[in-house]
Coordinates of C-alpha atoms in Angstrom, one line a residue:
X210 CA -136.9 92.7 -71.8
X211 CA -137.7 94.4 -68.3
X212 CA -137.4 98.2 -68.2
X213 CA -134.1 97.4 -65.6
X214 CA -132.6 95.1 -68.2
X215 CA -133.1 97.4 -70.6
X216 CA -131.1 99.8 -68.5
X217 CA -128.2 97.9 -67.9
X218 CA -127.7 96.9 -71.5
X219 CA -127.7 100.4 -72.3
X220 CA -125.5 101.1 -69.0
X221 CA -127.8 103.6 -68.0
X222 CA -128.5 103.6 -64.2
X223 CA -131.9 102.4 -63.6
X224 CA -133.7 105.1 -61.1
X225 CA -132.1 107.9 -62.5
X226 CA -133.6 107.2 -66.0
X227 CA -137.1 106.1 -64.6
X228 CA -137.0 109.6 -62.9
X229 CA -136.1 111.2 -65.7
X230 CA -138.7 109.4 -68.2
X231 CA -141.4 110.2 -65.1
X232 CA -140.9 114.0 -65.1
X233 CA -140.4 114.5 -68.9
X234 CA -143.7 112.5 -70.1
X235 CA -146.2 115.1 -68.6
X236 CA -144.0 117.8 -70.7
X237 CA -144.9 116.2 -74.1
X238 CA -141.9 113.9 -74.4
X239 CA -142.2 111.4 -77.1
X240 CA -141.3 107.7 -75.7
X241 CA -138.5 107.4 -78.4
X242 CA -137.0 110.6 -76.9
X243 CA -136.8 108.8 -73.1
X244 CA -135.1 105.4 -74.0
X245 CA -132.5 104.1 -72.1
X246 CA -130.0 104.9 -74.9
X247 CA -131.2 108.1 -75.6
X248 CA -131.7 109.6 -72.1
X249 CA -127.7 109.0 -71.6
X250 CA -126.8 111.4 -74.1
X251 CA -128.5 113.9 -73.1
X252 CA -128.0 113.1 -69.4
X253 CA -123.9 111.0 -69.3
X254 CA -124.1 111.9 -65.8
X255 CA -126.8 108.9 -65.7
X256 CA -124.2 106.2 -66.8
X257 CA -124.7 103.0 -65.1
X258 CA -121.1 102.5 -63.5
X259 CA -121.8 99.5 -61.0
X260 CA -120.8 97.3 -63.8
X261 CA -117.7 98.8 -64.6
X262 CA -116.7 98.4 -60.9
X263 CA -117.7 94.9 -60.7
X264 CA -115.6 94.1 -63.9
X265 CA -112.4 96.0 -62.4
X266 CA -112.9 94.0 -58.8
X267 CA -113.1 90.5 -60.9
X268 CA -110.0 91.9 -62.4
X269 CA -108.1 92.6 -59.3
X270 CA -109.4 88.7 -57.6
X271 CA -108.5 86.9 -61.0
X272 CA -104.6 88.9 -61.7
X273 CA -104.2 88.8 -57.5
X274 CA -105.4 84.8 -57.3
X275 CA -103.1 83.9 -60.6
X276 CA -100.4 86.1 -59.2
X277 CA -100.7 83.8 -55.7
X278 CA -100.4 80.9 -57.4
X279 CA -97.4 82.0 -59.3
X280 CA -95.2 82.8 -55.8
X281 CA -94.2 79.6 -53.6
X282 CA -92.8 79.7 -50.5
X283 CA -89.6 78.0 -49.4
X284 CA -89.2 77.7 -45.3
X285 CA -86.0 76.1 -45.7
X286 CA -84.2 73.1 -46.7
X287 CA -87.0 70.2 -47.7
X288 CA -86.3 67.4 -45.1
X289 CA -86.9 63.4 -45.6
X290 CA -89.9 62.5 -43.5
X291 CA -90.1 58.7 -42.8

């Protein structure tokens, strides 16, 4: 697994934990200490939030597409072609 891919499984966001995990190594951090998982809680404010997004916009397309369907729309009387 990628280090970006390990990110988002974790939710984390990406280039706020590779900065993080690039300033704290040269301090003596151990690499358990700077996973994905761990970094967010010491840091929430990293939280990977793109997904949540795209998972509430997919919401609003599916319950607005199924509420279009639901609705018909009547321009009158129906009238006998032919």
């Amino acid at each position: 697994m990628s280090l970006i891919a390990s990110c988002k499984a974790c939710e984390a966001e990406p280039w706020a934990w590779l900065n993080d995990a690039h300033t704290q190594f040269p301090r003596g951090a151990t690499p358990e200490s700077r996973l994905p998982v761990v970094c967010l809680k010491t840091h929430p404010e990293h939280k990977w939030t793109i997904a949540d997004r795209r998972r509430q916009e997919r919401y609003k397309k599916d319950n607005l597409s199924f509420t279009w369907r639901l609705h018909t729309i009547n321009f009158g009387p129906a009238r006998q072609i032919g």
